[in-house]
Short mmCIF file of C-alpha atoms and ligand atoms in Angstrom, two decimals:
data_model
loop_
_atom_site.label_atom_id
_atom_site.label_comp_id
_atom_site.label_asym_id
_atom_site.label_seq_id
_atom_site.Cartn_x
_atom_site.Cartn_y
_atom_site.Cartn_z
CA MET A 12 105.98 68.64 60.27
CA SER A 13 108.40 67.23 57.74
CA SER A 14 110.72 69.58 55.96
CA ASP A 15 112.12 66.94 53.62
CA PRO A 16 113.27 68.95 50.59
CA THR A 17 112.73 66.00 48.23
CA VAL A 18 108.95 66.01 48.65
CA LEU A 19 106.47 68.83 48.14
CA PRO A 20 105.79 70.51 51.49
CA ILE A 21 102.58 69.89 53.41
CA GLY A 22 100.17 72.75 52.70
CA TYR A 23 101.66 73.42 49.26
CA SER A 24 99.01 74.03 46.58
CA LEU A 25 99.09 73.01 42.97
CA HIS A 26 96.42 72.78 40.32
CA GLY A 27 93.63 73.39 42.85
CA TYR A 28 94.85 70.72 45.28
CA ARG A 29 96.56 71.20 48.62
CA ILE A 30 99.15 68.67 49.83
CA ASP A 31 97.83 67.12 53.00
CA SER A 32 100.23 64.24 53.66
CA VAL A 33 102.72 61.91 51.99
CA LEU A 34 101.14 58.49 51.48
CA GLY A 35 104.19 56.78 50.14
CA ARG A 36 107.32 57.08 48.11
CA GLY A 37 109.03 54.53 45.97
CA GLY A 38 111.61 54.36 43.23
CA PHE A 39 109.23 55.80 40.66
CA GLY A 40 107.37 58.49 42.45
CA ILE A 41 105.80 60.08 45.45
CA THR A 42 102.14 59.70 46.34
CA TYR A 43 100.44 62.44 48.31
CA ARG A 44 97.04 62.77 49.84
CA VAL A 45 95.65 66.07 48.64
CA VAL A 46 92.58 68.12 49.41
CA ASP A 47 90.50 69.42 46.55
CA THR A 48 90.15 72.96 47.84
CA ARG A 49 86.91 73.67 45.94
CA ARG A 50 85.00 70.55 46.88
CA ASN A 51 86.79 69.89 50.15
CA CYS A 52 87.45 66.21 49.59
CA TYR A 53 90.51 64.00 49.37
CA PHE A 54 92.30 62.64 46.33
CA ALA A 55 95.55 60.76 45.90
CA LEU A 56 98.11 62.50 43.72
CA LYS A 57 101.08 60.63 42.31
CA GLU A 58 104.09 62.63 41.22
CA LEU A 59 106.50 61.00 38.78
CA MET A 60 109.92 61.18 40.47
CA PRO A 61 112.20 58.30 39.48
CA SER A 62 115.10 58.87 41.85
CA GLU A 63 117.67 57.51 39.44
CA MET A 64 116.71 60.00 36.73
CA VAL A 65 115.71 63.25 38.37
CA ALA A 66 116.14 65.42 41.44
CA ARG A 67 114.09 68.16 43.06
CA VAL A 68 115.46 71.67 42.92
CA GLY A 69 114.17 74.82 44.57
CA GLY A 70 111.40 73.12 46.54
CA SER A 71 109.14 72.06 43.68
CA GLY A 72 110.97 71.82 40.35
CA VAL A 73 112.07 68.46 38.99
CA VAL A 74 115.12 68.25 36.72
CA PRO A 75 117.01 65.38 35.13
CA LEU A 76 120.30 64.33 36.69
CA GLY A 77 122.48 65.68 33.90
CA ALA A 78 122.09 65.82 30.14
CA ALA A 79 122.66 62.08 29.83
CA LYS A 80 119.36 61.42 31.58
CA GLN A 81 117.34 63.89 29.50
CA GLU A 82 116.25 61.48 26.80
CA GLU A 83 115.33 58.77 29.27
CA TRP A 84 113.40 61.32 31.32
CA ASN A 85 111.44 62.51 28.28
CA TRP A 86 110.58 58.92 27.52
CA ALA A 87 109.52 58.23 31.14
CA ARG A 88 107.23 61.27 31.23
CA GLN A 89 105.67 60.35 27.94
CA ARG A 90 105.02 56.78 29.11
CA PHE A 91 103.56 58.02 32.40
CA VAL A 92 101.14 60.31 30.56
CA GLU A 93 100.15 57.57 28.14
CA GLU A 94 99.55 55.08 30.92
CA ALA A 95 97.65 57.55 33.04
CA ASP A 96 95.50 58.44 30.02
CA MET A 97 94.85 54.78 29.44
CA LEU A 98 94.01 54.22 33.10
CA SER A 99 91.65 57.16 33.13
CA SER A 100 89.58 55.33 30.53
CA PHE A 101 88.99 52.41 32.92
CA ARG A 102 85.79 52.31 34.85
CA HIS A 103 86.29 49.25 36.94
CA PRO A 104 85.61 49.02 40.66
CA ALA A 105 88.83 47.05 41.23
CA ILE A 106 91.08 49.46 39.33
CA VAL A 107 91.88 52.76 40.98
CA ARG A 108 89.98 55.52 39.24
CA VAL A 109 92.25 58.06 37.56
CA HIS A 110 90.68 61.47 37.05
CA GLU A 111 93.29 63.66 35.56
CA VAL A 112 96.89 63.86 34.39
CA PHE A 113 98.70 67.17 34.36
CA GLU A 114 102.21 68.44 33.82
CA LYS A 115 103.81 70.84 36.25
CA HIS A 116 107.21 71.56 37.80
CA GLY A 117 108.86 69.73 34.91
CA THR A 118 107.20 66.46 35.86
CA VAL A 119 103.81 64.78 35.57
CA TYR A 120 101.03 64.22 38.11
CA MET A 121 98.22 61.72 38.18
CA LEU A 122 95.12 62.45 40.23
CA MET A 123 93.28 59.40 41.55
CA ASP A 124 90.46 58.56 43.90
CA TYR A 125 91.72 58.42 47.44
CA VAL A 126 90.99 55.02 48.94
CA ASP A 127 90.43 55.31 52.65
CA GLY A 128 91.59 51.90 53.76
CA ASP A 129 94.44 49.60 54.62
CA SER A 130 96.40 47.67 52.02
CA TYR A 131 95.78 43.95 51.72
CA ASP A 132 99.30 43.55 53.09
CA GLY A 133 98.39 45.49 56.21
CA TYR A 134 95.19 43.52 56.55
CA LEU A 135 96.97 40.16 56.19
CA LYS A 136 99.60 41.22 58.68
CA LYS A 137 96.83 41.80 61.17
CA ILE A 138 94.86 38.61 60.60
CA GLY A 139 97.75 36.29 59.69
CA ARG A 140 95.91 34.44 56.99
CA GLU A 141 92.48 34.01 55.49
CA THR A 142 90.68 31.03 56.91
CA ASP A 143 88.49 30.08 53.99
CA GLN A 144 88.23 30.14 50.26
CA GLU A 145 85.33 32.52 50.21
CA ALA A 146 87.38 35.22 51.91
CA VAL A 147 90.20 34.80 49.39
CA LEU A 148 87.78 34.90 46.47
CA ARG A 149 86.19 38.06 47.76
CA VAL A 150 89.50 39.76 47.02
CA LEU A 151 90.65 37.65 44.09
CA ILE A 152 87.55 37.75 41.90
CA PRO A 153 87.20 41.52 41.53
CA LEU A 154 90.96 41.72 40.91
CA LEU A 155 90.79 39.06 38.20
CA ASN A 156 87.99 40.94 36.50
CA GLY A 157 89.87 44.22 36.69
CA VAL A 158 93.16 42.78 35.53
CA GLU A 159 91.42 41.10 32.61
CA GLU A 160 90.35 44.55 31.43
CA VAL A 161 93.83 45.92 31.92
CA HIS A 162 95.22 43.12 29.76
CA ALA A 163 92.58 43.70 27.10
CA LYS A 164 94.10 47.15 26.61
CA GLY A 165 97.58 45.73 26.15
CA LEU A 166 98.87 46.68 29.61
CA ILE A 167 100.51 44.39 32.13
CA HIS A 168 100.60 45.65 35.70
CA ARG A 169 103.87 43.87 36.61
CA ASP A 170 103.81 44.72 40.27
CA ILE A 171 100.73 43.11 41.74
CA LYS A 172 101.31 42.40 45.42
CA PRO A 173 99.40 42.88 48.66
CA GLU A 174 100.95 46.35 49.19
CA ASN A 175 99.46 47.49 45.88
CA ILE A 176 95.98 46.28 46.68
CA LEU A 177 93.95 48.63 48.84
CA ILE A 178 90.85 47.41 50.64
CA ASP A 179 88.08 49.99 50.72
CA PRO A 180 85.79 50.44 53.71
CA LYS A 181 83.30 47.98 52.21
CA GLY A 182 85.99 45.32 51.86
CA ASN A 183 86.42 45.62 48.10
CA PRO A 184 89.94 45.39 46.67
CA ILE A 185 91.34 48.18 44.50
CA LEU A 186 94.52 47.75 42.51
CA ILE A 187 96.91 50.72 42.53
CA ASP A 188 100.45 51.53 41.44
CA PHE A 189 100.45 51.13 37.70
CA GLY A 190 103.76 52.99 37.61
CA SER A 191 105.52 49.95 36.30
CA ALA A 192 102.85 48.96 33.83
CA ARG A 193 104.22 48.74 30.34
CA SER A 194 102.69 48.00 27.06
CA HIS A 195 103.57 44.44 26.22
CA LEU A 196 102.95 45.26 22.61
CA GLY A 197 106.14 46.94 21.56
CA GLY A 198 107.71 46.69 25.01
CA GLY A 199 111.12 48.21 25.48
CA GLY A 200 112.05 51.31 27.38
CA GLY A 201 114.80 52.41 29.64
CA MET A 202 113.26 52.36 33.08
CA THR A 203 114.67 49.76 35.38
CA SER A 204 112.27 46.91 35.74
CA ILE A 205 111.22 46.23 39.28
CA VAL A 206 110.78 42.99 41.07
CA THR A 207 109.20 42.08 44.35
CA HIS A 208 110.58 38.85 45.79
CA GLY A 209 107.89 36.25 46.18
CA TYR A 210 105.44 37.98 43.87
CA SER A 211 107.47 38.50 40.68
CA PRO A 212 107.72 35.54 38.32
CA ILE A 213 111.03 34.41 36.92
CA GLU A 214 110.67 36.25 33.60
CA GLN A 215 110.74 39.58 35.44
CA TYR A 216 114.26 38.85 36.62
CA GLN A 217 115.44 38.50 33.03
CA SER A 218 116.22 41.56 30.94
CA GLU A 219 114.70 39.92 27.88
CA GLY A 220 111.98 38.16 29.86
CA ASN A 221 108.76 37.67 27.98
CA ALA A 222 106.15 39.34 30.15
CA GLY A 223 102.49 38.88 29.40
CA PRO A 224 99.20 38.25 31.13
CA TRP A 225 100.85 35.16 32.69
CA THR A 226 103.18 37.55 34.55
CA ASP A 227 100.29 39.18 36.41
CA ILE A 228 98.63 35.79 36.83
CA TYR A 229 101.71 34.55 38.72
CA ALA A 230 101.57 37.59 41.00
CA LEU A 231 97.84 37.14 41.63
CA GLY A 232 98.52 33.49 42.43
CA ALA A 233 101.21 34.66 44.87
CA VAL A 234 98.77 37.06 46.52
CA ALA A 235 96.30 34.20 46.97
CA TYR A 236 99.11 31.95 48.28
CA ARG A 237 100.10 34.55 50.84
CA ALA A 238 96.47 34.94 51.87
CA ILE A 239 96.05 31.19 52.27
CA ARG A 240 99.37 30.32 53.93
CA GLY A 241 100.12 33.59 55.66
CA GLU A 242 103.46 33.78 53.86
CA ARG A 243 104.53 34.48 50.33
CA PRO A 244 105.61 31.65 48.04
CA LEU A 245 109.25 30.75 47.53
CA VAL A 246 111.06 33.45 45.54
CA SER A 247 111.02 32.45 41.88
CA THR A 248 114.80 32.76 41.43
CA GLU A 249 115.23 30.21 44.24
CA ARG A 250 113.22 27.74 42.23
CA VAL A 251 115.35 27.56 39.12
CA LEU A 252 117.89 24.85 39.90
CA GLU A 253 115.62 22.79 42.04
CA ASP A 254 111.99 23.68 42.41
CA ARG A 255 111.10 23.38 46.08
CA TYR A 256 107.88 25.33 45.73
CA ASP A 257 105.61 24.15 48.53
CA ARG A 258 102.45 23.18 46.71
CA LEU A 259 99.09 23.99 48.24
CA GLU A 260 97.32 21.09 46.67
CA GLY A 261 97.37 18.07 48.88
CA LYS A 262 97.71 20.11 52.05
CA ARG A 263 94.13 19.45 53.14
CA LEU A 264 93.66 22.98 54.29
CA ALA A 265 90.32 23.27 56.04
CA GLY A 266 88.11 25.82 54.32
CA PHE A 267 89.75 25.39 50.93
CA HIS A 268 88.74 23.10 48.14
CA PRO A 269 91.55 21.02 46.57
CA SER A 270 90.59 22.23 43.07
CA PHE A 271 90.97 25.81 44.14
CA LEU A 272 94.36 25.12 45.69
CA ARG A 273 95.44 23.33 42.53
CA GLU A 274 94.55 26.37 40.44
CA ILE A 275 96.62 28.63 42.68
CA ASP A 276 99.55 26.21 42.24
CA ARG A 277 99.02 26.34 38.49
CA ALA A 278 99.20 30.14 38.44
CA LEU A 279 102.47 29.84 40.34
CA ALA A 280 104.13 27.50 37.86
CA LEU A 281 107.76 28.54 37.50
CA HIS A 282 107.72 28.36 33.72
CA PRO A 283 105.38 30.89 32.08
CA LYS A 284 104.04 28.20 29.76
CA GLY A 285 102.92 26.14 32.74
CA ARG A 286 100.57 28.90 33.88
CA PRO A 287 97.16 29.92 32.59
CA GLN A 288 97.96 32.13 29.61
CA SER A 289 95.12 34.55 30.14
CA VAL A 290 92.87 35.59 32.99
CA ARG A 291 89.95 34.24 31.03
CA GLU A 292 91.63 30.84 30.82
CA TRP A 293 92.31 30.91 34.54
CA LYS A 294 88.73 31.85 35.31
CA ILE A 295 87.44 28.98 33.24
CA LEU A 296 90.19 26.95 34.85
CA GLY A 297 90.13 23.22 34.55
CA GLY A 298 86.47 23.21 33.63
CA GLN A 299 86.95 22.52 30.00
CA ARG A 300 89.54 19.88 30.64
CA GLY A 301 87.61 17.02 32.07
CA GLY A 302 85.25 18.92 34.32
CA GLN A 303 87.76 19.42 37.09
CA GLY A 304 87.71 22.44 39.29
CA VAL A 305 85.67 25.08 37.61
CA ALA A 306 86.62 27.64 40.19
CA VAL A 307 84.61 30.69 40.93
CA GLN A 308 82.16 30.07 38.14
CA VAL A 309 79.03 29.76 40.12
CA ALA A 310 77.38 32.41 42.13
CA VAL A 311 75.01 31.21 44.74
CA ALA A 312 72.35 33.31 46.28
CA ARG A 313 70.09 31.94 48.92
CA GLU A 314 67.67 33.20 51.41
CA LYS A 315 69.14 33.43 54.85
CA THR A 316 65.86 32.75 56.52
CA GLY A 317 63.36 30.63 54.68
CA GLY A 318 59.91 31.35 53.54
CA GLU A 319 59.66 34.95 52.48
CA GLY A 320 61.03 34.82 49.00
CA LEU A 321 64.01 36.70 47.66
CA ALA A 322 62.46 40.14 47.66
CA GLY A 323 62.72 41.83 50.99
CA SER A 324 64.60 39.05 52.72
CA ALA A 325 68.20 38.96 53.74
CA VAL A 326 70.22 37.19 51.12
CA TRP A 327 73.70 35.84 51.31
CA SER A 328 75.88 34.98 48.44
CA MET A 329 79.02 33.05 47.88
CA ILE A 330 81.15 31.75 45.14
CA LEU A 331 81.78 28.05 44.83
CA PHE A 332 83.37 25.52 42.61
CA GLU A 333 80.92 23.81 40.33
CA GLU A 334 81.79 20.47 41.87
CA GLU A 335 81.04 21.82 45.33
CA VAL A 336 77.63 22.94 44.13
CA VAL A 337 77.02 19.50 42.69
CA SER A 338 77.95 17.82 45.95
CA MET A 339 75.86 20.28 47.96
CA LEU A 340 72.92 19.57 45.68
CA ARG A 341 73.42 15.84 46.12
CA ALA A 342 73.59 16.23 49.89
CA GLY A 343 70.39 18.27 49.85
CA LYS A 344 72.15 21.32 51.31
CA LEU A 345 71.18 23.38 48.31
CA SER A 346 68.11 23.22 46.17
CA PRO A 347 68.11 24.17 42.51
CA ARG A 348 65.87 27.10 43.39
CA ASP A 349 68.58 28.50 45.59
CA TYR A 350 71.20 29.29 43.09
CA VAL A 351 71.96 31.30 40.04
CA LEU A 352 74.43 29.88 37.61
CA THR A 353 76.43 32.45 35.78
CA GLU A 354 78.37 32.56 32.59
CA GLY A 355 81.90 33.34 33.65
CA MET A 356 82.45 35.12 36.89
CA VAL A 357 80.34 37.64 38.64
CA GLU A 358 81.72 40.59 40.40
CA TRP A 359 80.99 40.77 44.04
CA SER A 360 79.76 44.32 43.66
CA GLN A 361 77.37 43.27 40.91
CA LEU A 362 76.06 40.52 43.13
CA GLY A 363 75.57 43.11 45.81
CA GLU A 364 73.47 45.22 43.50
CA VAL A 365 71.35 42.41 42.27
CA PHE A 366 70.85 40.62 45.55
CA HIS A 367 71.27 43.39 48.12
CA CYS A 368 74.06 41.50 49.88
N1 ADP B 19 94.61 56.00 45.46
C1 ADP B 19 95.18 55.85 46.67
N2 ADP B 19 94.46 55.99 47.79
C2 ADP B 19 95.04 55.83 49.01
N3 ADP B 19 96.32 55.55 49.20
C3 ADP B 19 97.10 55.39 48.11
C4 ADP B 19 96.57 55.55 46.79
N4 ADP B 19 97.58 55.34 45.90
C5 ADP B 19 98.67 55.09 46.65
N5 ADP B 19 98.40 55.11 47.98
C6 ADP B 19 99.33 54.88 49.09
O1 ADP B 19 100.61 55.31 48.70
C7 ADP B 19 101.52 54.22 48.67
C8 ADP B 19 102.46 54.36 47.49
O2 ADP B 19 101.74 54.41 46.28
P1 ADP B 19 102.07 53.47 45.07
O3 ADP B 19 101.21 53.91 43.93
O4 ADP B 19 101.96 52.04 45.50
O5 ADP B 19 103.57 53.84 44.69
P2 ADP B 19 104.98 53.23 45.03
O6 ADP B 19 104.79 51.89 45.66
O7 ADP B 19 105.65 53.15 43.70
O8 ADP B 19 105.59 54.23 45.94
C9 ADP B 19 100.63 52.99 48.61
O9 ADP B 19 101.26 51.86 49.14
C10 ADP B 19 99.44 53.42 49.42
O10 ADP B 19 99.70 53.27 50.78
MG1 MG B 20 103.29 50.48 45.55
#
């Protein structure tokens, strides 16, 4: 068993939770799996521990690295509490559920649902790449819906990447690691901004970079790119002098519609102004500009085996581009009775409820 003095020891109890294992540690904190000793179930507990500001003393206490760091540390704790409070108000299946924030040992802890599953990164490493659009959308759509809510509250995640997307046992994506989320209203703050090569847009490499919803949209585009190509897009700083971004559109990738690929390219525009400015705009996509590529707007539900009606029969569902639906209708592969058109996008989980997927 690990006796690393910088993490809380396995078996240690705090606030009614017993440390069971260390799930991960990064520049901002340490995430533990803990057991709720009353209910005997797991949670994930994140401990704020920015290594450049604080150190552990005496096994559990956390103290700033000298008086010079005190002010910055106070600020960091306050931001962590505010963000955790904000997150705990979210009830979205694609955003990790935060239950509680508490202060102890001189630092702050955030208690979350434990997601028993691999990260999307781990999953993609195993499969290489997704082979069709539907598989990518199954991850992308719930995330878009969740991130739209995050943005509506004035937060930007700023570190969306496959490692920060967990896939639950039912295959649903859950976004974690809001440690770097900052209010874009007011901005500022002393914590070092973080970047992840391939997923962070160019503005995150600039100290005065103007982050906004378009920052997360770039990262989501990069996640989709990685899923489609099996590798992340060219690092944004490598694109500044000469943009050799390898566009998806025009690649004739089997299983992917050109309009969909074009929208992923658009999210990955180097210049923030070249990207969709909001998740809502991206969802509506090209649809209002000449009827091109209304991605993921249409939910289709159809009986798997004919004849018995929707009730009681196995139903499958998928998300298509409007133009694909039109061409399927024309080709007689779909009848108008088969599908349900939706305003905006539908969450996969909602579809599941309605249609018993
Ligand atoms: N709610 C959770 N359920 C299960 N595992 C989690 C959860 N939150 C974090 N983890 C695991 O811990 C790792 C680190 O957590 P994360 O919040 O991403 O912090 P950081 O990347 O800053 O260390 C994640 O990559 C994941 O493997
Ligand atoms: Mg992380």
